[in-house]
Short mmCIF file of C-alpha atoms and ligand atoms in Angstrom, two decimals:
data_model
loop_
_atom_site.label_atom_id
_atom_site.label_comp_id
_atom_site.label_asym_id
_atom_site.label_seq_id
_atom_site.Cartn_x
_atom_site.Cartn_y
_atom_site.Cartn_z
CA UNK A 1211 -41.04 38.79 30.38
CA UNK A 1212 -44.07 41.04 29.63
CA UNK A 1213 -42.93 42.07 26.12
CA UNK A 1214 -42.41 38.53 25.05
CA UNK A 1215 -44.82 37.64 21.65
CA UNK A 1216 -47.21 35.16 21.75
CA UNK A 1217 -46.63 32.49 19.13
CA UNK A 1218 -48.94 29.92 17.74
CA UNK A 1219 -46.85 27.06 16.15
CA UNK A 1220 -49.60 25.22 13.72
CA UNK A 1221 -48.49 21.48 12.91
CA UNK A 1222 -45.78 20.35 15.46
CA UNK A 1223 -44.65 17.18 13.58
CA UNK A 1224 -40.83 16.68 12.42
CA UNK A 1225 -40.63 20.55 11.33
CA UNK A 1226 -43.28 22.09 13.76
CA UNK A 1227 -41.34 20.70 17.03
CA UNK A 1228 -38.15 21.82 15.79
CA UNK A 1229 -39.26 25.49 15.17
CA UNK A 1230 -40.42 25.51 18.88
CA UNK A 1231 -37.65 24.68 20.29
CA UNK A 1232 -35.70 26.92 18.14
CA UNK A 1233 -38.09 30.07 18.66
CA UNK A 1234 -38.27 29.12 22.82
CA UNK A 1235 -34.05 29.47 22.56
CA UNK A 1236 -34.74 32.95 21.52
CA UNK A 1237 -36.20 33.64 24.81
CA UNK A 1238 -38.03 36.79 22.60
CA UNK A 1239 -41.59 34.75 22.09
CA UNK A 1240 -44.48 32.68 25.10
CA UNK A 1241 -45.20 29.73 22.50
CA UNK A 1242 -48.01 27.51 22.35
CA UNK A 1243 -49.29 24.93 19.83
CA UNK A 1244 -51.97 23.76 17.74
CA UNK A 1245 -51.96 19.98 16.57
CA UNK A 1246 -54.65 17.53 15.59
CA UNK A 1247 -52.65 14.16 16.83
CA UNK A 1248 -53.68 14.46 20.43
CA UNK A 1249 -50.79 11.99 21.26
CA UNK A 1250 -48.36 13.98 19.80
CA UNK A 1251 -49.74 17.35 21.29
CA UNK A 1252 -49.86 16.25 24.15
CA UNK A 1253 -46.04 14.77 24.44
CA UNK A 1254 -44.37 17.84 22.69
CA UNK A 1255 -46.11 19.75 25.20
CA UNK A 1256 -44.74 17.76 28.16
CA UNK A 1257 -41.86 17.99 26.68
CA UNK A 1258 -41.07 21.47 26.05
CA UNK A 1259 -43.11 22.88 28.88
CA UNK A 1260 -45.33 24.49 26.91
CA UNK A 1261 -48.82 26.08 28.63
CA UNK A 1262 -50.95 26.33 26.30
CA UNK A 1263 -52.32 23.70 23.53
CA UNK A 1264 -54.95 23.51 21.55
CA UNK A 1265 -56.31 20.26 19.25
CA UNK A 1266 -58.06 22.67 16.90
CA UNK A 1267 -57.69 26.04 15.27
CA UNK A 1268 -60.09 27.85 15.59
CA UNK A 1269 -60.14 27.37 19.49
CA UNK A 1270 -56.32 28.60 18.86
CA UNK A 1271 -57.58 31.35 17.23
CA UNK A 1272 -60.14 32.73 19.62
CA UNK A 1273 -57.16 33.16 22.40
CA UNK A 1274 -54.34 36.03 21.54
CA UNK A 1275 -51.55 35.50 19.85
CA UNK A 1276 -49.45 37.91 17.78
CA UNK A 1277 -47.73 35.84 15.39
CA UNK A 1278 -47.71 32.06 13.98
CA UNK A 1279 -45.37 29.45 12.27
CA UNK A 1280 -47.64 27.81 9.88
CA UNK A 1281 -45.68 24.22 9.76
CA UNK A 1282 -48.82 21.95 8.39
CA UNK A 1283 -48.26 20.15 5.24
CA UNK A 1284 -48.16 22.45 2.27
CA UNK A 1285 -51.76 21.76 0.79
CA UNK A 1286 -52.90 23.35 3.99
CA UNK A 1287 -50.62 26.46 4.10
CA UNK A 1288 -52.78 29.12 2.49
CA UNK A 1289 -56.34 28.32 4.52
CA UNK A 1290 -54.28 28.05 7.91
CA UNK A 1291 -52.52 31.51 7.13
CA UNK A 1292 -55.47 33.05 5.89
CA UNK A 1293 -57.28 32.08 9.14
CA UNK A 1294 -54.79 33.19 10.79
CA UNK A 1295 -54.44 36.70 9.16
CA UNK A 1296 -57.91 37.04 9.71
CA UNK A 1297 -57.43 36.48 13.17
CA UNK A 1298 -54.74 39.57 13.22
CA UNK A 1299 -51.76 37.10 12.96
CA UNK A 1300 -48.03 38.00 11.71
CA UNK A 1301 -46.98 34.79 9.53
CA UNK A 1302 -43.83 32.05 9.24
CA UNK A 1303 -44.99 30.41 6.78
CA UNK A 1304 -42.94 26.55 6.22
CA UNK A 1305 -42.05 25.48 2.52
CA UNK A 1306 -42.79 25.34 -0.22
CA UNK A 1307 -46.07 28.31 0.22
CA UNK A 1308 -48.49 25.94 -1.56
CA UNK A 1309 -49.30 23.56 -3.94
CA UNK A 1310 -50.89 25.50 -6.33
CA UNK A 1311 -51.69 29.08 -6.72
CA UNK A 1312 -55.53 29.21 -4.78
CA UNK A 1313 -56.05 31.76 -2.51
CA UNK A 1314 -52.68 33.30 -2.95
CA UNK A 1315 -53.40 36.82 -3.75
CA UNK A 1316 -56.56 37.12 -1.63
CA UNK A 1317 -54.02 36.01 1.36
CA UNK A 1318 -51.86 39.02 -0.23
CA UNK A 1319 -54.90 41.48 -0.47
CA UNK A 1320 -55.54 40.66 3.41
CA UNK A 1321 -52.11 40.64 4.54
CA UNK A 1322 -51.96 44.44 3.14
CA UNK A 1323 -55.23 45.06 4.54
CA UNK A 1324 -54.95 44.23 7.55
CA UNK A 1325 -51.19 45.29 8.10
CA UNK A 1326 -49.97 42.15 9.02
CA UNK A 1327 -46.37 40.51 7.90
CA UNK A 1328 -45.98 37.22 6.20
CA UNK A 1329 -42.09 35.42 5.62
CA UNK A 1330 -41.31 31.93 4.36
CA UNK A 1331 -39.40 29.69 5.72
CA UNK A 1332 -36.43 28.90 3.00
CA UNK A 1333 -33.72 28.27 5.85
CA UNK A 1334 -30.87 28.50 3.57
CA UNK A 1335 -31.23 31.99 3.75
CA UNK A 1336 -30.37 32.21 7.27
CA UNK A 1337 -27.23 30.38 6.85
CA UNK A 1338 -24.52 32.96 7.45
CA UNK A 1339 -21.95 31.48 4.34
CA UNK A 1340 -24.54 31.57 2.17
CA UNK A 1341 -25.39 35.00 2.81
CA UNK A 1342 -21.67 35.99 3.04
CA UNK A 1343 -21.23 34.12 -0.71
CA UNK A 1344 -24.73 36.25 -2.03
CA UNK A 1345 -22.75 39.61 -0.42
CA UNK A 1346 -19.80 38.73 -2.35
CA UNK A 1347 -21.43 37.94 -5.57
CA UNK A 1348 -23.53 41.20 -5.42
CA UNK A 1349 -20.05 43.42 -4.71
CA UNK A 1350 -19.03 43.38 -8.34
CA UNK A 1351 -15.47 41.85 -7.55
CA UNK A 1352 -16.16 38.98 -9.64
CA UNK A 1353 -18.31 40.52 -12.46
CA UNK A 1354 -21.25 39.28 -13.38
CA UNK A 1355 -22.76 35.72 -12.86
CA UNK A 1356 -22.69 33.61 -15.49
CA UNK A 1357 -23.08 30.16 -15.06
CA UNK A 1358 -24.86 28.30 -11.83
CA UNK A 1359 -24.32 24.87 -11.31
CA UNK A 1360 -26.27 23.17 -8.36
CA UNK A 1361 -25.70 19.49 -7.15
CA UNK A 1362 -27.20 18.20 -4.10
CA UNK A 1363 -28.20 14.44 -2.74
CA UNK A 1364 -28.68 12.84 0.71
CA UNK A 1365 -30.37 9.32 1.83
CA UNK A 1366 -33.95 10.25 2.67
CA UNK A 1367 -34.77 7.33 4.30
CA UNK A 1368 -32.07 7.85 6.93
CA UNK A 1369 -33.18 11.38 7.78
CA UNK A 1370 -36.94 10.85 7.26
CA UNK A 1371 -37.93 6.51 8.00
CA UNK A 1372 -40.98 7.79 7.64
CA UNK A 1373 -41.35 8.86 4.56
CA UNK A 1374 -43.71 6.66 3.22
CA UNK A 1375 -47.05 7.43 5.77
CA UNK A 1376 -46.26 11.78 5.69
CA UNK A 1377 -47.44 13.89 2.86
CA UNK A 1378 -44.07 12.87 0.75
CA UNK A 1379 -46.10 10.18 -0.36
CA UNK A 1380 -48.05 12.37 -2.75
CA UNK A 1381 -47.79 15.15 -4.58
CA UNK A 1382 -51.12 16.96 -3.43
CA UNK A 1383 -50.02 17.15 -0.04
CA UNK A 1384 -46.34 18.68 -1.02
CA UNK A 1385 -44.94 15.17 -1.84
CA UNK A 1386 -41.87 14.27 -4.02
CA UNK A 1387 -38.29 15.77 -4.45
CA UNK A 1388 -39.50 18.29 -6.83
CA UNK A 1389 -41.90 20.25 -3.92
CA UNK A 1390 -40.37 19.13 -0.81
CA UNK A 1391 -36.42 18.60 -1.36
CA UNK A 1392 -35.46 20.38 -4.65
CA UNK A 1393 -37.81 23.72 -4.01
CA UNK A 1394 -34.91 24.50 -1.31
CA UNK A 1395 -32.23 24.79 -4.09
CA UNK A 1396 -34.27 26.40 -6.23
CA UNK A 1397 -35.33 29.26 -3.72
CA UNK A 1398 -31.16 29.53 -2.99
CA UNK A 1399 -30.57 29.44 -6.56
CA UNK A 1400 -32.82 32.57 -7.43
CA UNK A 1401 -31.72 33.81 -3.73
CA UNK A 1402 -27.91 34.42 -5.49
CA UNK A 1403 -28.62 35.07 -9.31
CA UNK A 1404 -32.16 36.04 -9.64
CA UNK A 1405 -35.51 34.52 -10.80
CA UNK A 1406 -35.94 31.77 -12.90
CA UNK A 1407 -37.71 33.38 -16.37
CA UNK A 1408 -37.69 29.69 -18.06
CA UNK A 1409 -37.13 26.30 -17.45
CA UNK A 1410 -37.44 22.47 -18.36
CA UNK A 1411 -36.89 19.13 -16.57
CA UNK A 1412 -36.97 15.61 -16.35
CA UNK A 1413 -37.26 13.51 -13.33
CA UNK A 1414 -38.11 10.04 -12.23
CA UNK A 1415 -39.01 7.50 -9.16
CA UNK A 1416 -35.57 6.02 -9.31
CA UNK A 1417 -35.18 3.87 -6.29
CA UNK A 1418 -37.36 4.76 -2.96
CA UNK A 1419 -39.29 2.10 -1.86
CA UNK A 1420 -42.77 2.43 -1.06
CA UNK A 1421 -43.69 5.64 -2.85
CA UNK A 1422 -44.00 6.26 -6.64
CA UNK A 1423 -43.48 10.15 -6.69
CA UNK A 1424 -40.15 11.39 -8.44
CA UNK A 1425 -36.71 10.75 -6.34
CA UNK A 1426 -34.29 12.04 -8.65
CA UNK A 1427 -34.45 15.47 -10.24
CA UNK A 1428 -32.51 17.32 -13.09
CA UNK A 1429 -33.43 21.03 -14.37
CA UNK A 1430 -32.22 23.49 -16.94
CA UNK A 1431 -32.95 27.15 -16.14
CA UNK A 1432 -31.83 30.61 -17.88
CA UNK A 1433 -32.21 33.22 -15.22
CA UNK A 1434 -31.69 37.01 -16.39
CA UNK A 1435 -28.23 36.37 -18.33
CA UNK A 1436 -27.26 33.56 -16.30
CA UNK A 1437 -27.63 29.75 -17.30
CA UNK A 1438 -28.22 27.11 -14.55
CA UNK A 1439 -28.48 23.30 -13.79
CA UNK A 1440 -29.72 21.89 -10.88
CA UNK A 1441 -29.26 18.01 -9.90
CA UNK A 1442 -30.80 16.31 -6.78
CA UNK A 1443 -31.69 12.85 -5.62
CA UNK A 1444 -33.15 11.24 -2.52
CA UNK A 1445 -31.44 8.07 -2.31
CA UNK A 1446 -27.96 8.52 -2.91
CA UNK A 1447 -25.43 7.37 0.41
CA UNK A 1448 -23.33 10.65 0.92
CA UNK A 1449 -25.46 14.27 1.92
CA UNK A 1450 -24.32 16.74 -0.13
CA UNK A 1451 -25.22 19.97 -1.40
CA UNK A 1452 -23.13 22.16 -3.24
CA UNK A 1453 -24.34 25.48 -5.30
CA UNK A 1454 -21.20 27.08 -7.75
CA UNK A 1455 -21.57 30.33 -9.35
CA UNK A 1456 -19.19 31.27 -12.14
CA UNK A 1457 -18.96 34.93 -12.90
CA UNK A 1458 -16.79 36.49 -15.42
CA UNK A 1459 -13.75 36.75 -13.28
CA UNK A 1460 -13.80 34.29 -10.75
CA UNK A 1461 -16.48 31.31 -9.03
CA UNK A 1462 -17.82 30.99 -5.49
CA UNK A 1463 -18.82 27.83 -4.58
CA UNK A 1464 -21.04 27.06 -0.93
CA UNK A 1465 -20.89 23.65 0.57
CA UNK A 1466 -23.93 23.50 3.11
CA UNK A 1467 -22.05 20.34 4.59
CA UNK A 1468 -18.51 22.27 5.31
CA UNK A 1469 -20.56 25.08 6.09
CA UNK A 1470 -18.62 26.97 4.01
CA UNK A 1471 -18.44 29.61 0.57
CA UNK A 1472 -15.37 29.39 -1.19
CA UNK A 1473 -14.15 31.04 -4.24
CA UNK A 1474 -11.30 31.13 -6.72
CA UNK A 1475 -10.08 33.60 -9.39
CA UNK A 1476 -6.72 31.89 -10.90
CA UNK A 1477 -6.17 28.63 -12.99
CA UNK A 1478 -4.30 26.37 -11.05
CA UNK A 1479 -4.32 28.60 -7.90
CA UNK A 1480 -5.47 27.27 -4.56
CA UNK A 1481 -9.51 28.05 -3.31
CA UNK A 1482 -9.41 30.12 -0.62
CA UNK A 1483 -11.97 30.37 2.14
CA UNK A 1484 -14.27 33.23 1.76
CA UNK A 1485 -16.62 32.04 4.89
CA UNK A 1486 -16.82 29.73 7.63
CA UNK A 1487 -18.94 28.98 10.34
CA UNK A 1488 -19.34 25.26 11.76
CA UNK A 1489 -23.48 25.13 12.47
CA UNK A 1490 -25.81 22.94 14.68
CA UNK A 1491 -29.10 22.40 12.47
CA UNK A 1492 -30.68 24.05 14.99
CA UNK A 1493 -28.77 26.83 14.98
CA UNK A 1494 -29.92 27.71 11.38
CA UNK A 1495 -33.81 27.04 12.61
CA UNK A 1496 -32.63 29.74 15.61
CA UNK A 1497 -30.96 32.05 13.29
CA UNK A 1498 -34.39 32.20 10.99
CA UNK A 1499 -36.41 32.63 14.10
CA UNK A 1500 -34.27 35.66 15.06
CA UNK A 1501 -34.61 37.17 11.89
CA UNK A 1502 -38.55 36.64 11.33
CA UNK A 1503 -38.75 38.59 15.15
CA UNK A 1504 -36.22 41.62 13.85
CA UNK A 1505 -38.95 41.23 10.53
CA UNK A 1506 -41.74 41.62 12.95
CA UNK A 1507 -39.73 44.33 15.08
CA UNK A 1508 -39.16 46.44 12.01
CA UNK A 1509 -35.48 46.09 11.67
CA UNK A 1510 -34.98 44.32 8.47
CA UNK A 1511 -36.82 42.62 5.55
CA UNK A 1512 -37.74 39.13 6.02
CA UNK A 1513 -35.18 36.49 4.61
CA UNK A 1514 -37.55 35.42 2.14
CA UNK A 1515 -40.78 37.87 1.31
CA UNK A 1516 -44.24 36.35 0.59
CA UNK A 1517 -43.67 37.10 -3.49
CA UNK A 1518 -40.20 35.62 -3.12
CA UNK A 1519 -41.73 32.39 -1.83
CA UNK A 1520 -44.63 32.57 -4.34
CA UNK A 1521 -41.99 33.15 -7.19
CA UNK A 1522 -40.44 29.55 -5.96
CA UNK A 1523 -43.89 27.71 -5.82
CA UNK A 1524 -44.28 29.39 -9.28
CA UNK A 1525 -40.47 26.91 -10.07
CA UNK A 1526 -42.24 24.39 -8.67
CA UNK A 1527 -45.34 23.87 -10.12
CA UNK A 1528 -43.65 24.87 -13.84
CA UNK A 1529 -41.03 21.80 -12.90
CA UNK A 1530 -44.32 19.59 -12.62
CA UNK A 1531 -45.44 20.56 -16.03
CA UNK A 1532 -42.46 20.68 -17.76
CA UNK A 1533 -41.95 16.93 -17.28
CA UNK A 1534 -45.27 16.16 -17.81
CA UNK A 1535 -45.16 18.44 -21.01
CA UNK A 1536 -41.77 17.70 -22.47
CA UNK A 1537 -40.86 21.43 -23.14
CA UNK A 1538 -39.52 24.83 -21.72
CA UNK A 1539 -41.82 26.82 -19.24
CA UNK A 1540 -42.22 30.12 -17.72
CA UNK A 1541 -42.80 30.35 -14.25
CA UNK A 1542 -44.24 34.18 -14.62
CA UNK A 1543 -47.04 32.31 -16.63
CA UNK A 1544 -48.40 31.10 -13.19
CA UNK A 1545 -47.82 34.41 -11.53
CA UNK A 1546 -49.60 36.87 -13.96
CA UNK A 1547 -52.73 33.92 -13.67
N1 LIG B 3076 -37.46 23.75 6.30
C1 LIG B 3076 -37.21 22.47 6.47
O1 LIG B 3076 -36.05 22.06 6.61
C2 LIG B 3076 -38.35 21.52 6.51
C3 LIG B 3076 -39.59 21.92 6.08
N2 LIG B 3076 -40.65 21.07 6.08
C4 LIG B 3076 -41.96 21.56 5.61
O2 LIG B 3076 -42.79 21.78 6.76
C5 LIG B 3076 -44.13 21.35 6.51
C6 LIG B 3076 -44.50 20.27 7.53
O3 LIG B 3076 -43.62 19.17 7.35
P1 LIG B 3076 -43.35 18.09 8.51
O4 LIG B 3076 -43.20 18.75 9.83
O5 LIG B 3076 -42.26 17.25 8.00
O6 LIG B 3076 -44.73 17.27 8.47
P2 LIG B 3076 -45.31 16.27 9.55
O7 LIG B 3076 -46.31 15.44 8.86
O8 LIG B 3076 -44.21 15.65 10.35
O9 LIG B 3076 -46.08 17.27 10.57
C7 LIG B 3076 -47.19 18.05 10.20
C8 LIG B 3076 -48.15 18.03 11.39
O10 LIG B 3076 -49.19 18.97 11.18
C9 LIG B 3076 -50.39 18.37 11.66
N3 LIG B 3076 -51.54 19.05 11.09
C10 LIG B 3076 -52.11 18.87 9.88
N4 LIG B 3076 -53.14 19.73 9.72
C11 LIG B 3076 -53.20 20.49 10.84
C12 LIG B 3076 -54.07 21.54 11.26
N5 LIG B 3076 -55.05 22.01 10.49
N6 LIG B 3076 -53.87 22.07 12.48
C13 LIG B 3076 -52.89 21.62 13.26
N7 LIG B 3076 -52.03 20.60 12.93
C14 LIG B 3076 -52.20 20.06 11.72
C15 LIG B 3076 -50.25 16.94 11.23
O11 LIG B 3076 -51.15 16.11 11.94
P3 LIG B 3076 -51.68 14.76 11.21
O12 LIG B 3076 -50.47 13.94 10.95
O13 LIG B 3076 -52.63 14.20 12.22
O14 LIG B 3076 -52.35 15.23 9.94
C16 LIG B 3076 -48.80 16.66 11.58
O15 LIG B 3076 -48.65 16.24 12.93
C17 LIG B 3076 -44.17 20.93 5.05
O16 LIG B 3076 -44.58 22.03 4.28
C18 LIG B 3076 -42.71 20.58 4.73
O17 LIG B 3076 -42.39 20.75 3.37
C19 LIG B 3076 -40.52 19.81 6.58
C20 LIG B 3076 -39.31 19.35 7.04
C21 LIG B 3076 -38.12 20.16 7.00
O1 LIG B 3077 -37.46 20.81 3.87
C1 LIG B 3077 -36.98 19.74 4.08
C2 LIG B 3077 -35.54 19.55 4.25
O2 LIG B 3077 -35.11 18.65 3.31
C3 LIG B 3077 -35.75 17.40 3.37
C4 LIG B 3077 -35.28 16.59 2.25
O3 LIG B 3077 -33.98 16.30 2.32
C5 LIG B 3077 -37.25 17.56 3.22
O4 LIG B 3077 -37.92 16.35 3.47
C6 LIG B 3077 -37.80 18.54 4.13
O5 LIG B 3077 -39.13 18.81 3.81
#
């Protein structure tokens, strides 16, 4: 196909592969690959046929391309995407956007100079219940959103055995729940109610072996007029992940694992199903591929702008300091610095 894009995927470890494949199923993008393990360049690129790979990127760089997912480990997010702005490259940028806030607005100022697009890659935003539950919310039926209780948990070990040799391991390199696990709730929380203004926290290493970064999570926010709590741990046997919003006549509740929004208006009545959809992972992964090429097409906003993402490193890092400070703190503090 001659109107096909050509897309770079940067990093194609446990993420990176998985956004190939997804963005291939499109059949709307050529894709090649840039990755520093030769060994594991080389057999992703056996395996998904792909033409064109490159070991380093500025090589990548020198040969066209119109667009990139940026899918190295988060301390190297903002100097790959800059690069690759510079290099007249629309971005998919992988979560969280950074560890800190260097070299965020100067990626802004280019992006707007040079007219190029950048999204982030919070993939509960292309999950069709949740964005059926955020639709809901935002019609007024329930009134307003008061409450916002988030509870999630899975076995990280199972899902990831290697946890303990890939950035996880520290947190300068995107490690522990706070920046790699809990960031996702926290992007979906502000996704339905709005920014978080304040916050505080505690959290701990709890039980994963090999690693000391913090396993099990607990924060307080107030965002606009709502109140929220979010809970999360890496160790726990079942996966869930449940988000409730209570509004002032009636709560909606998503279940990521039943794929599902729910909501319910009546004591003692029954919930009733406001969404359903049963999804492959990769589905999701295709769904956010689709929508960062309609982004790139001009049909729609991106899932999850550039400032949105920024706004949830901005959670992040104020997460980070709120344990270590003991006391409330204001993730705009990080922004207007
Ligand atoms: N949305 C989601 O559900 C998920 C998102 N993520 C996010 O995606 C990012 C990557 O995570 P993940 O795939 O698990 O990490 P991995 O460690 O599995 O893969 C990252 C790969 O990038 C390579 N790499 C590092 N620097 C460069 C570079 N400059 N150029 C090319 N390749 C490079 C690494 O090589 P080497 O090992 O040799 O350094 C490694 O192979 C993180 O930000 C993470 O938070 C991760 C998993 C799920
Ligand atoms: O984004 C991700 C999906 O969730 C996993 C945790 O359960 C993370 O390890 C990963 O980075």
């Amino acid at each position: 196909m001659t109107d096909q894009r050509r897309l770079l995927v940067v990093g194609v470890g446990s993420i990176g592969e998985r956004h190939l494949r997804c963005f291939q199923a499109t059949d709307r993008v050529d894709v090649s690959i840039c990755e520093l393990n030769a060994d594991l360049r080389e057999k992703i690129a056996a395996q998904y046929g792909v033409e064109r790979q490159y070991a380093d990127l500025d090589m990548a760089l020198a040969d066209p391309h119109d667009c990139a997912v940026i899918a190295t480990p988060a301390h190297l997010h903002i100097d790959v995407s800059t690069r690759a702005v510079e290099a007249g490259l629309d971005l998919l940028i992988e979560k969280p956007l950074s560890t800190n806030f260097k070299g965020i607005s100067e990626l802004q100022n280019l992006l707007q100079q040079k007219q190029k697009k950048a999204a982030i890659a919070y993939v509960y935003r292309a999950h069709p219940a949740l964005a059926a539950m955020k639709a809901a919310l935002d019609s007024g039926k329930y009134g307003k959103p008061v409450e916002l209780v988030v509870v999630s948990g899975q076995n990280f070990p199972t899902y990831r055995p290697a946890y303990r040799d890939i950035y996880y391991k520290s947190r300068e390199t995107g490690g522990g729940a706070v920046q790699d696990a809990l960031t996702h709730s926290m992007n979906a929380g502000e996704y339905l109610v709005g920014p978080v203004n304040a916050l505080v926290a505690d959290f701990s290493h709890q039980v994963l072996e090999g690693v000391d970064v913090e396993d099990t999570v607990h924060v307080i926010t107030r965002q606009g007029n709502v109140m929220g709590s979010f809970t999360l741990n890496q160790h726990q046997p079942a996966n869930e992940s449940s988000m409730t919003v209570i509004c002032e006549r009636g709560m909606l509740r998503f279940e990521y694992q039943k794929s599902w929004f729910r909501w319910i208006t009546e004591p003692d009545s029954e919930w009733q199903v406001g969404y359903q959809e049963t999804l492959e992972r990769d589905t999701l992964f295709q769904r956010q591929a689709s929508a960062f090429l309609d982004y790139l097409d001009g049909f729609c906003p991106p899932l999850c702008s550039l400032e949105e993402g920024a706004q949830t490193l901005a959670v992040n890092l104020s997460i980070l300091d709120s344990v270590e400070q003991r006391s409330w703190i204001e993730p705009a503090h990080y922004i207007s610095n």
